[in-house]
PDB file of C-alpha atoms in Angstrom:
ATOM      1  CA  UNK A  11      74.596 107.206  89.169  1.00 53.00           C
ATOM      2  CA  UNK A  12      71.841 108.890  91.647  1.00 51.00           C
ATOM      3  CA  UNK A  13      73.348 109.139  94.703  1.00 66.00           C
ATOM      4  CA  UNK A  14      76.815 108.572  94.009  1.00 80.00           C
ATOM      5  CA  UNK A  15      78.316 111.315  96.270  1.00 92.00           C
ATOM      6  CA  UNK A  16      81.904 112.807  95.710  1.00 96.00           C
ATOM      7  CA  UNK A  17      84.117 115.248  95.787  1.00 97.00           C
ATOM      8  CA  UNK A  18      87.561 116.671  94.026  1.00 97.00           C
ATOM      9  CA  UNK A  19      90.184 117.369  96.512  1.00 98.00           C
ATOM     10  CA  UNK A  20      94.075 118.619  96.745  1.00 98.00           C
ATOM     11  CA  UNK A  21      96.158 116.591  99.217  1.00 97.00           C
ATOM     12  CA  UNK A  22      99.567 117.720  99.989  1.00 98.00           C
ATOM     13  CA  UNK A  23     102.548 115.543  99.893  1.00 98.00           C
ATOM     14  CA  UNK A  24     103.218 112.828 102.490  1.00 98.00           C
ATOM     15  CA  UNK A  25     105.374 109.879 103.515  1.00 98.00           C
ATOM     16  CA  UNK A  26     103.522 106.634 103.998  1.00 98.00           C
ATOM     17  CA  UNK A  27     105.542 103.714 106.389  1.00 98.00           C
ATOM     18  CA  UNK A  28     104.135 100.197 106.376  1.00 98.00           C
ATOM     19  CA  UNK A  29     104.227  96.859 104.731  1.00 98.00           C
ATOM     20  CA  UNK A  30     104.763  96.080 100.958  1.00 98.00           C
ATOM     21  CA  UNK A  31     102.838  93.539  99.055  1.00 98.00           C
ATOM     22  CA  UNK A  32     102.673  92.198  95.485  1.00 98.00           C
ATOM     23  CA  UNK A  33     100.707  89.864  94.402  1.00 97.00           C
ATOM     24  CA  UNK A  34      97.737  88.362  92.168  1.00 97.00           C
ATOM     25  CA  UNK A  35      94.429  88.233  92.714  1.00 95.00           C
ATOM     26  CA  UNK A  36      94.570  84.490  93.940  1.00 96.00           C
ATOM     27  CA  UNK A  37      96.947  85.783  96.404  1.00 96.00           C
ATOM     28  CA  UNK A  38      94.203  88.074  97.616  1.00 92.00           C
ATOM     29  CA  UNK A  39      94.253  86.319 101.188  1.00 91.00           C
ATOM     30  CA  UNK A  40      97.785  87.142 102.109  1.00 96.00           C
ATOM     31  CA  UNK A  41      97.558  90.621 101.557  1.00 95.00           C
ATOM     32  CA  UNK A  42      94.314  90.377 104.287  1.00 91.00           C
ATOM     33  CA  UNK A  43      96.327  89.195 106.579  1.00 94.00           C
ATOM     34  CA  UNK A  44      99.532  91.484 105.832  1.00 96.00           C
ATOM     35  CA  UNK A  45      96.654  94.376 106.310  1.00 94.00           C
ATOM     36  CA  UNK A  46      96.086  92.982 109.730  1.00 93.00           C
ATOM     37  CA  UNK A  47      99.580  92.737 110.352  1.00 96.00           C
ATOM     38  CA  UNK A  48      99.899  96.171 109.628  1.00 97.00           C
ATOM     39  CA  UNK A  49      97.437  97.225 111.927  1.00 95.00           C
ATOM     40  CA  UNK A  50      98.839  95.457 114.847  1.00 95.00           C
ATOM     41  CA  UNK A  51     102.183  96.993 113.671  1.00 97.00           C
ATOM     42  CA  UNK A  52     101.037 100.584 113.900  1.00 97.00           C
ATOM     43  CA  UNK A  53     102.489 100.977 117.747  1.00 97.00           C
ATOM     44  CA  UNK A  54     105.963 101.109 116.232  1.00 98.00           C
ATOM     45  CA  UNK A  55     105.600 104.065 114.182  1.00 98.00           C
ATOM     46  CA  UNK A  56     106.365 106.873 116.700  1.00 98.00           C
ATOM     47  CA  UNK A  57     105.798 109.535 114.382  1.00 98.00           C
ATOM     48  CA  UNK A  58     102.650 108.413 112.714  1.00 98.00           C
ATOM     49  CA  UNK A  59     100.365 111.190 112.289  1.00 97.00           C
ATOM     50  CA  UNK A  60      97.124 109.954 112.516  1.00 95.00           C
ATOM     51  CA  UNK A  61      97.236 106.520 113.574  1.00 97.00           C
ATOM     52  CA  UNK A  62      93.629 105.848 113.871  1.00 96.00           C
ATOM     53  CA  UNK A  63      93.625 105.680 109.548  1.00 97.00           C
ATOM     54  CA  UNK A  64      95.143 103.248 107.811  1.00 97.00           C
ATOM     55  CA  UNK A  65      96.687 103.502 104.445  1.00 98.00           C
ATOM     56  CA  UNK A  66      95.578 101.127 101.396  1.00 97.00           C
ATOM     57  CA  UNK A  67      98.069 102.314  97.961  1.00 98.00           C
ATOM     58  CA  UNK A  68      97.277 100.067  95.221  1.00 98.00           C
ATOM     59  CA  UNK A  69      98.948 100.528  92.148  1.00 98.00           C
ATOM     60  CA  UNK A  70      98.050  97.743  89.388  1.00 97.00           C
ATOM     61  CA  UNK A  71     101.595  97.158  88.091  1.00 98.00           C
ATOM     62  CA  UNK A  72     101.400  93.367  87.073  1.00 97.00           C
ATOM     63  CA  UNK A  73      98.719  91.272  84.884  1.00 97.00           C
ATOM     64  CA  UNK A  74      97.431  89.344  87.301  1.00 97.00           C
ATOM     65  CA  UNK A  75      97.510  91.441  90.166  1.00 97.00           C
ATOM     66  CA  UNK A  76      98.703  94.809  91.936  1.00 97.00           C
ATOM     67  CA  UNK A  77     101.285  95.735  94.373  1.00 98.00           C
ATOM     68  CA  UNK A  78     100.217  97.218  97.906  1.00 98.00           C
ATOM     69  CA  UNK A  79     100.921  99.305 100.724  1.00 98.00           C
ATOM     70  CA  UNK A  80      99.414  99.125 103.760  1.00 98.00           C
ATOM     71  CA  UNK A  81     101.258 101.884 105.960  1.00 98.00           C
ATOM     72  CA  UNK A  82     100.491 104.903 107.860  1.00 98.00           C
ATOM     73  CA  UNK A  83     101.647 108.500 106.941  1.00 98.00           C
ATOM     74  CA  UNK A  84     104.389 109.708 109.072  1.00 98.00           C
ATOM     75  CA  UNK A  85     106.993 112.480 109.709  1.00 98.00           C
ATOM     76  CA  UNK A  86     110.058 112.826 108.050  1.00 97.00           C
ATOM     77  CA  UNK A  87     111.271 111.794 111.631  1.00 98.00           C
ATOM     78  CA  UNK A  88     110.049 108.114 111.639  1.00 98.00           C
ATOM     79  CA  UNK A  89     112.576 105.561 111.417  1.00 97.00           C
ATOM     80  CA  UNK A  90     111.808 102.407 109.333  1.00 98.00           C
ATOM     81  CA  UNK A  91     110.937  99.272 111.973  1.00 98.00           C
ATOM     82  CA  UNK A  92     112.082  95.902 110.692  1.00 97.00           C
ATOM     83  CA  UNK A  93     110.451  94.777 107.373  1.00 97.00           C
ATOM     84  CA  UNK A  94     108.791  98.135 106.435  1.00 98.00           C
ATOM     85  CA  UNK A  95     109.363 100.038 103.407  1.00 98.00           C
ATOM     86  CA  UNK A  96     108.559 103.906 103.240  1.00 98.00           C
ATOM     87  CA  UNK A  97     106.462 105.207 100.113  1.00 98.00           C
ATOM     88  CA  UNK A  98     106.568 109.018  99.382  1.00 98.00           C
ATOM     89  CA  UNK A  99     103.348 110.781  97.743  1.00 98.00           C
ATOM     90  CA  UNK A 100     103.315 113.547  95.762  1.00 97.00           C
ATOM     91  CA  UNK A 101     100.991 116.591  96.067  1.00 97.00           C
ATOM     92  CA  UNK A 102      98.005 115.249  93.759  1.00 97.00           C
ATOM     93  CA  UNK A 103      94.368 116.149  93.286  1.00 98.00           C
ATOM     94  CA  UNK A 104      92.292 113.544  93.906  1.00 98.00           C
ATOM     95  CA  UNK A 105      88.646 112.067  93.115  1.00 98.00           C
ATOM     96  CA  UNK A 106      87.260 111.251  96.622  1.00 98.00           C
ATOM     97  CA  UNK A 107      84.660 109.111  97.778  1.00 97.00           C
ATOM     98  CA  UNK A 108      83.000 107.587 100.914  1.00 95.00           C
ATOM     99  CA  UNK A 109      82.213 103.696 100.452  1.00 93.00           C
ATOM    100  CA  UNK A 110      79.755 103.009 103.352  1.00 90.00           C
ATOM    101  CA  UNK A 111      79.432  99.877 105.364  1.00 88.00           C
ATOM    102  CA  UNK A 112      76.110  98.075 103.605  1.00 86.00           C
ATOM    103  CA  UNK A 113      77.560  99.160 100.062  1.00 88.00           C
ATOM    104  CA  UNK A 114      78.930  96.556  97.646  1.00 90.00           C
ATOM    105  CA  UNK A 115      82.864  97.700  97.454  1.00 89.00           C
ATOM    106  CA  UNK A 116      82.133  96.050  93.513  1.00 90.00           C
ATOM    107  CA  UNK A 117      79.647  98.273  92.688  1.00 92.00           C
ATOM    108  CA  UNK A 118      81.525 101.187  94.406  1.00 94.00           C
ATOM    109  CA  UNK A 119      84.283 100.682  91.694  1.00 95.00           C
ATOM    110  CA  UNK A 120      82.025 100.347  88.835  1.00 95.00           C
ATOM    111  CA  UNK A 121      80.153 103.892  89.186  1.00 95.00           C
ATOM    112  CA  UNK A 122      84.163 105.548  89.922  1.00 96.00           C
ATOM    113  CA  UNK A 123      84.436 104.120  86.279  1.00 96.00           C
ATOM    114  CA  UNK A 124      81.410 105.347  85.355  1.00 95.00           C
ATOM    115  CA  UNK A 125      81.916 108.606  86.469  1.00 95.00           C
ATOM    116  CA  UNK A 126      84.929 108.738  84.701  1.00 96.00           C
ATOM    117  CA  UNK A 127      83.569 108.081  81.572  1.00 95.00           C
ATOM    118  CA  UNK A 128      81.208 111.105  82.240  1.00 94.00           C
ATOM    119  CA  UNK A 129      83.604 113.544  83.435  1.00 95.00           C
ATOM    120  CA  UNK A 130      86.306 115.933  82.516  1.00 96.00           C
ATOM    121  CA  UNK A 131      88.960 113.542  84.303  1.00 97.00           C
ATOM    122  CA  UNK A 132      90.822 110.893  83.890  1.00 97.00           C
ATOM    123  CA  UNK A 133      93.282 108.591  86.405  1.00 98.00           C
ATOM    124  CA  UNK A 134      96.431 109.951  86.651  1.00 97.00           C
ATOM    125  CA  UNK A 135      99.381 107.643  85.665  1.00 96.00           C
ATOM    126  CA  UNK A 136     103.180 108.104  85.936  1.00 95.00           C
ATOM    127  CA  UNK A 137     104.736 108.601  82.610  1.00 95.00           C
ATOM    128  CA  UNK A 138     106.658 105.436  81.037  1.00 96.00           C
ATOM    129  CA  UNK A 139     105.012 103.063  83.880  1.00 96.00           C
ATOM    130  CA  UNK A 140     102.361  99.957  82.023  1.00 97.00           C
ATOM    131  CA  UNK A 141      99.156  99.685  84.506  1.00 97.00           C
ATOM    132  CA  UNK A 142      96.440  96.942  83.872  1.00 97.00           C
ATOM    133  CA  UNK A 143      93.542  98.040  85.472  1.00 96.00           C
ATOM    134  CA  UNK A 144      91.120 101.018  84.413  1.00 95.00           C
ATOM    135  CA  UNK A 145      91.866 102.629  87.663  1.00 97.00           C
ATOM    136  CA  UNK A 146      95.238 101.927  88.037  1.00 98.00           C
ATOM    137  CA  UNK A 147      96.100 103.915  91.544  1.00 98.00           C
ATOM    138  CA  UNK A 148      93.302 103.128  94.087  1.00 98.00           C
ATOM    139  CA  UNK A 149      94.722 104.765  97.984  1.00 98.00           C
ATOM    140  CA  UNK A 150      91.664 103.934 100.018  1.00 97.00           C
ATOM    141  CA  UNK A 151      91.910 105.302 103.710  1.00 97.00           C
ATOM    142  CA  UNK A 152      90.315 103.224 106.574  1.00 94.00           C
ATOM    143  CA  UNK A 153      89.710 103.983 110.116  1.00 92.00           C
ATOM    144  CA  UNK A 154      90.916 102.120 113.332  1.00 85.00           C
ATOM    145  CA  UNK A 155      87.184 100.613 113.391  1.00 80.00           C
ATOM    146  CA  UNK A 156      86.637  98.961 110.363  1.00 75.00           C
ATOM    147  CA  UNK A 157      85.740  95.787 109.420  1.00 74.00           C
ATOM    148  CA  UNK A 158      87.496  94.196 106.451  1.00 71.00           C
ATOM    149  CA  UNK A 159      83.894  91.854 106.047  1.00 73.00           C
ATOM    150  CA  UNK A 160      81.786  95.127 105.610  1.00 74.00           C
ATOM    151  CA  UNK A 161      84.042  98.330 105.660  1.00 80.00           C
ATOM    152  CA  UNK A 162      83.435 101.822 105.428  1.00 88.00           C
ATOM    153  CA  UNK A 163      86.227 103.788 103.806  1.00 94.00           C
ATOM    154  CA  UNK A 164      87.529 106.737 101.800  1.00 96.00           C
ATOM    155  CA  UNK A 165      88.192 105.882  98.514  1.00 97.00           C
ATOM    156  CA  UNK A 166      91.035 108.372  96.840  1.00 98.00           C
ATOM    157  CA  UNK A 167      91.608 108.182  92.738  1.00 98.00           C
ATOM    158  CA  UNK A 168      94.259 110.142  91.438  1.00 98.00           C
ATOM    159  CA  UNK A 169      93.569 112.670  88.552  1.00 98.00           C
ATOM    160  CA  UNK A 170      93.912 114.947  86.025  1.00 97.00           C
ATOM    161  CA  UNK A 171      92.187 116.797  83.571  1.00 96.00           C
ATOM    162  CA  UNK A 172      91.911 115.151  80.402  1.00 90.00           C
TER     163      UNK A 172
END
């Protein structure tokens, strides 16, 4: 775990707009290209508050595979373009960390769980809902100039104290 930087932070609420996908993990290329869709898409949202960061939600719902949001957060004031879906966020504290570009996004995963194991937290899950991953709500934040074949990107767990 040497040099496994992170941090614990508070985020306030927000409202995320973008596209919803759900799908397994053979599936895994249409939800690149919904991503990409999303990005083009971002011109629509007039009341996107930082446009230049795009919005990955995971939540691991299914057996085989996890449902997705790629969106941007917004104002209350947005309107909902054609095909999008709005998700709202509660206030949370969050496990935070910075996956760089010549990282392995794999190994990034396995030393959250690790540090997990180690620590006086554990992933936050909504009461009465089945997840079927170990990390069950991954919101990973990328900006405008990443590359989906080597990204860089903030990597947000939700927590609580165990």
């Amino acid at each position: 775990m040497q040099n496994f930087e992170y941090d614990i932070v508070e985020l306030p609420a927000y409202r995320g707009v973008g596209l919803k996908w759900s799908g397994s993990y053979t599936e895994i290329g249409s939800l690149k290209n919904l991503i990409t869709s999303m990005s083009t898409r971002v011109g629509e949202l007039d009341y996107a508050i930082n446009p230049d960061v795009q919005l990955g939600l995971s939540y691991h719902l299914r057996p085989d595979g996890f449902v997705h949001y790629s969106a941007y957060e917004v104002s209350e004031d947005q309107q909902l373009p054609d095909g999008m879906t709005e998700i709202y966020i509660p206030k949370m504290t969050y496990f935070l960390t910075h996956h760089k570009k010549d990282q392995d996004i794999g190994q990034t995963y396995q030393s959250i769980s690790q540090w997990f194991k180690e620590s006086n937290y554990e992933p936050f899950v909504e009461p009465g809902i089945t997840y079927y991953d170990p990390l069950p709500i991954k919101h990973e934040r990328y900006p405008k100039d990443h590359d989906s074949k080597q990204p860089h990107l903030d990597i947000f767990i939700p927590i609580i104290t165990r």
